[in-house]
Steps between C-alpha positions, in 0.01 A plus 500: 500500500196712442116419352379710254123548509298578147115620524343445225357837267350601166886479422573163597731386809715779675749470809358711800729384746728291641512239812788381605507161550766310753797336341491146428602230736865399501591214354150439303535208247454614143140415338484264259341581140419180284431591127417344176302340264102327564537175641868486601463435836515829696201491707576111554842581660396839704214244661769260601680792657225607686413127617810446612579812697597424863207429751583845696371698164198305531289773570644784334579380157223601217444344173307702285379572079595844386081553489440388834759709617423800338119471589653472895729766439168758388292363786744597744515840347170590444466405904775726581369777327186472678637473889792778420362738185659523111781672597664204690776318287283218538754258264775540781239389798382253277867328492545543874190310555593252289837455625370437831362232344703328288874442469545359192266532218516296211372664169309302207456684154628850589467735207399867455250625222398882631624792626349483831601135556866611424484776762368249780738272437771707467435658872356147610788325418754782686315471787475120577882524417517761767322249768701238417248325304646213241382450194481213268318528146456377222426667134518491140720757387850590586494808764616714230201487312214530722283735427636555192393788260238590772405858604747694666726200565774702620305521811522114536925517428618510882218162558702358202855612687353380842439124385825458312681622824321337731417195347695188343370508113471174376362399181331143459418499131403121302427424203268247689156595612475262823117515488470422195687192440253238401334288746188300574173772490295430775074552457521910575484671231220374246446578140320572292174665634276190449225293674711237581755742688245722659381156683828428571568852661168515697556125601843614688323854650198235652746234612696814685227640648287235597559513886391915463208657365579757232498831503338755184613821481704563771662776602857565551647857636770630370627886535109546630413380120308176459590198324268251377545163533233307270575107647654454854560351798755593790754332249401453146385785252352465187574806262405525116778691314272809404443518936866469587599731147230652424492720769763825623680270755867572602795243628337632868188303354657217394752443781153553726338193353787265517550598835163402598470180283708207456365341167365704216298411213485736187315416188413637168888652458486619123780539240634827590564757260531929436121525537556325872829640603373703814389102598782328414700759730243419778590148416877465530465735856228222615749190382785695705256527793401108466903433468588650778254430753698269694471477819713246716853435438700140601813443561531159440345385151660645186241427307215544747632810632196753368178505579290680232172598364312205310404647170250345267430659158229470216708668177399517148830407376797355627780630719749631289226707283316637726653870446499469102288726300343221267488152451644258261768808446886450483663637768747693302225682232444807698836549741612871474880619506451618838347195642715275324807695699327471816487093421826471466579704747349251771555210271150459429372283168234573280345219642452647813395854401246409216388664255347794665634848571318526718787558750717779413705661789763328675349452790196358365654268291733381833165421712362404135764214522497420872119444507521208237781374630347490857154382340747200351599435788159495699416205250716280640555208725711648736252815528233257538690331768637774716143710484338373854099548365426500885635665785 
C-alpha cells in the first residue's frame, strides 16, 4: 500500500509523492462503524466497548471526540514539521506515533466538512490500518455519504472504500431520542434571565468555590493564544455567553477549558438567531466540548459509569428554543424545502428545529440537533447524578 502526500498551493491540494507504507497485520479484526440518528445510542454503546475491553488494552486503548482528535492530529503535525522540515509526509509519522501508542481507538462523532480534513483522513486512516491500529467510531451518516457534495470529493472515494472494507457497517437508527425521553430536570439549567435565577446561579458558583479564592481574568494558553477566564478557581469557571461566544474561539478552545475545569457556569445565553449564528456555532462546539469531557470510565455501574463535566446554565428561554429565530413563533412558519428534507431525513420534528433557519447545511443542522438533544439531556437527573462536581 502506498501514502500519497498533497502540499497545499494557490491550486489547492496536489499529490507530490508517495510513501509506502507496510502492509497491515494479519489477521487484524475489522473496525467497527456505528451510525445513525441523534440520541440513538451510539456513543453510549462504543463507551461500553471501550470500558469493557480486556485489562491488557488498558493502556493502549484511546477514546476520543472527532475535535479532540483532530486538534491532536494538527499538533502532532505542526511538531513534525518543525523537527524534520515541510517536505516530510508528516500525516504518515503522525500515525506511526500514534500507533505506538494506542491499539485500539475508539471514535466519537467522526464526520468530514473540508477538503483538507478529507485528505488527512483519508491518508490518516490508511496508515493506522497499516500499523495495525483498530478502529471503532461512531457517526451520523451512512459511510456513503460523508462528505457529501463537498469539494473535490472524489479525492475522499478510496477513505469511503477503505471503511466499508475494513469495517463492519452497522446502522443503529430509532425513532427514539434516548436523551430526550422525559425525566425529572434537575436545578442546571435556569430560565429565564431574572433576579431570582441570577441568585440562584451565583448561590451554586459561591457554595462551589467557597474552600478557594477566585480567580478574575485568568489566563489560559492555548496554541500560544490566550484565553480569558472572567470567574475561576482550579475547578469552577464562570463565563458570560458574549466571553465564551463572543469571542474567535475554536473546539481547541473549548476542549481546553473543559479539560482544565470540572464545573462550568455560563450565564446570559440569549435566544439565538441569523444575526448570532457565528455564536450559536461557537455554542454547539462548546456543548460538544462540555459533553464529552469525561474523564474516568467504570466498569461496574451502568448507570454510574461516566464521569462528566458539571454544567450550569443561565438561558433566556428554555431548552428546546434556544436555537429558534423568534419567540412565541410556530415551529413550522418559516421551515424551507431543504430543511424540511434534512428533518426528515434524521427524523427530526419541527419541535426540535424551531422556527429558525437559521441552520441550513446538513451538517449544521446534524450538530444543530445533537446540541439540544445533549443540552436535554444535561438537564436531567441522571446528568446531575453521574457529574462528580469534585475531583
Amino acid at each position: 500500500m502506498t501514502c500519497a502526500i498533497f502540499v497545499k498551493t494557490s491550486f489547492g491540494l496536489r499529490a507530490s509523492a508517495t510513501i509506502p507504507l507496510p502492509p497491515a497485520p494479519p489477521r487484524l479484526p475489522k473496525g467497527l462503524y456505528l451510525f445513525g440518528s441523534v440520541g440513538c445510542g451510539k456513543s453510549f454503546l462504543m463507551d461500553l466497548f471501550y470500558a469493557h475491553l480486556p485489562p491488557k488494552y488498558e493502556h493502549s486503548k484511546r477514546r476520543v471526540h472527532f475535535h479532540a482528535f483532530m486538534v491532536d492530529v494538527h499538533r502532532r503535525g505542526h511538531k513534525i514539521k518543525q523537527e524534520k522540515g515541510e517536505a516530510q509526509d508528516w500525516i504518515h509519522l503522525a500515525a506511526r506515533d500514534i500507533a505506538k501508542e494506542t491499539t485500539v481507538l475508539c471514535f466519537d462523532e467522526f464526520q468530514v466538512t473540508d477538503i483538507a480534513d478529507a485528505m488527512i483522513l483519508r491518508r490518516l486512516m490508511e496508515s493506522l490500518n497499516a500499523y495495525g491500529v483498530v478502529t471503532v467510531m461512531t457517526s451520523n451518516r451512512t459511510p456513503d455519504d460523508l462528505y457529501k457534495n463537498g469539494i473535490q470529493r472524489e479525492q475522499f472515494i478510496p477513505c469511503i472504500e477503505l471503511i466499508k472494507s475494513s469495517f463492519v457497517v452497522k446502522c443503529l437508527d430509532s425513532e427514539i431520542d434516548y436523551r430526550k425521553v422525559p425525566r425529572a430536570l434537575s436545578k442546571v439549567y435556569f430560565t429565564p434571565i431574572d433576579d431570582a435565577h441570577r441568585l440562584q446561579i451565583n448561590k451554586l458558583f459561591d457554595s462551589l468555590t467557597s474552600n478557594e479564592p477566585v480567580t478574575s481574568d485568568r489566563k489560559l494558553t492555548v496554541w500560544g493564544r490566550p484565553i480569558i477566564v472572567p470567574e475561576s478557581t482550579s475547578s469552577v469557571a464562570k463565563f458570560g455567553f458574549n466571553d465564551l461566544c463572543g469571542q474567535a474561539l475554536s473546539a481547541s478552545d473549548y476542549l481546553e477549558i473543559t479539560k482544565t475545569f470540572q464545573t462550568i457556569f455560563l450565564t446570559d445565553v440569549p435566544q439565538l438567531g441569523l444575526d448570532t449564528k457565528d455564536q450559536a456555532r461557537r455554542f454547539i462546539l462548546f456543548i460538544d466540548a462540555a459533553y464529552e469531557a469525561k474523564v474516568g470510565i467504570s466498569q461496574f455501574f451502568l448507570f454510574d459509569y461516566l464521569m462528566q463535566t458539571k454544567l450550569f446554565i443561565l438561558s433566556e428561554v428554555p431548552i428546546a428554543t434556544v436555537f429558534s429565530d423568534q419567540k412565541g413563533k410556530r415551529a413550522t412558519d418559516e421551515i424551507s424545502d431543504h430543511q424540511r428534507a434534512l428533518m426528515d431525513e434524521q427524523g427530526l420534528s419541527a419541535d426540535v428545529v424551531g422556527a429558525s433557519s437559521i441552520f441550513t447545511g446538513d451538517e449544521e443542522v446534524f450538530s444543530f440537533a445533537r446540541a439540544v438533544s445533549r443540552i436535554a439531556e444535561m438537564g436531567g437527573v441522571q446528568w446531575a447524578r453521574i457529574s462528580k462536581i469534585s475531583k
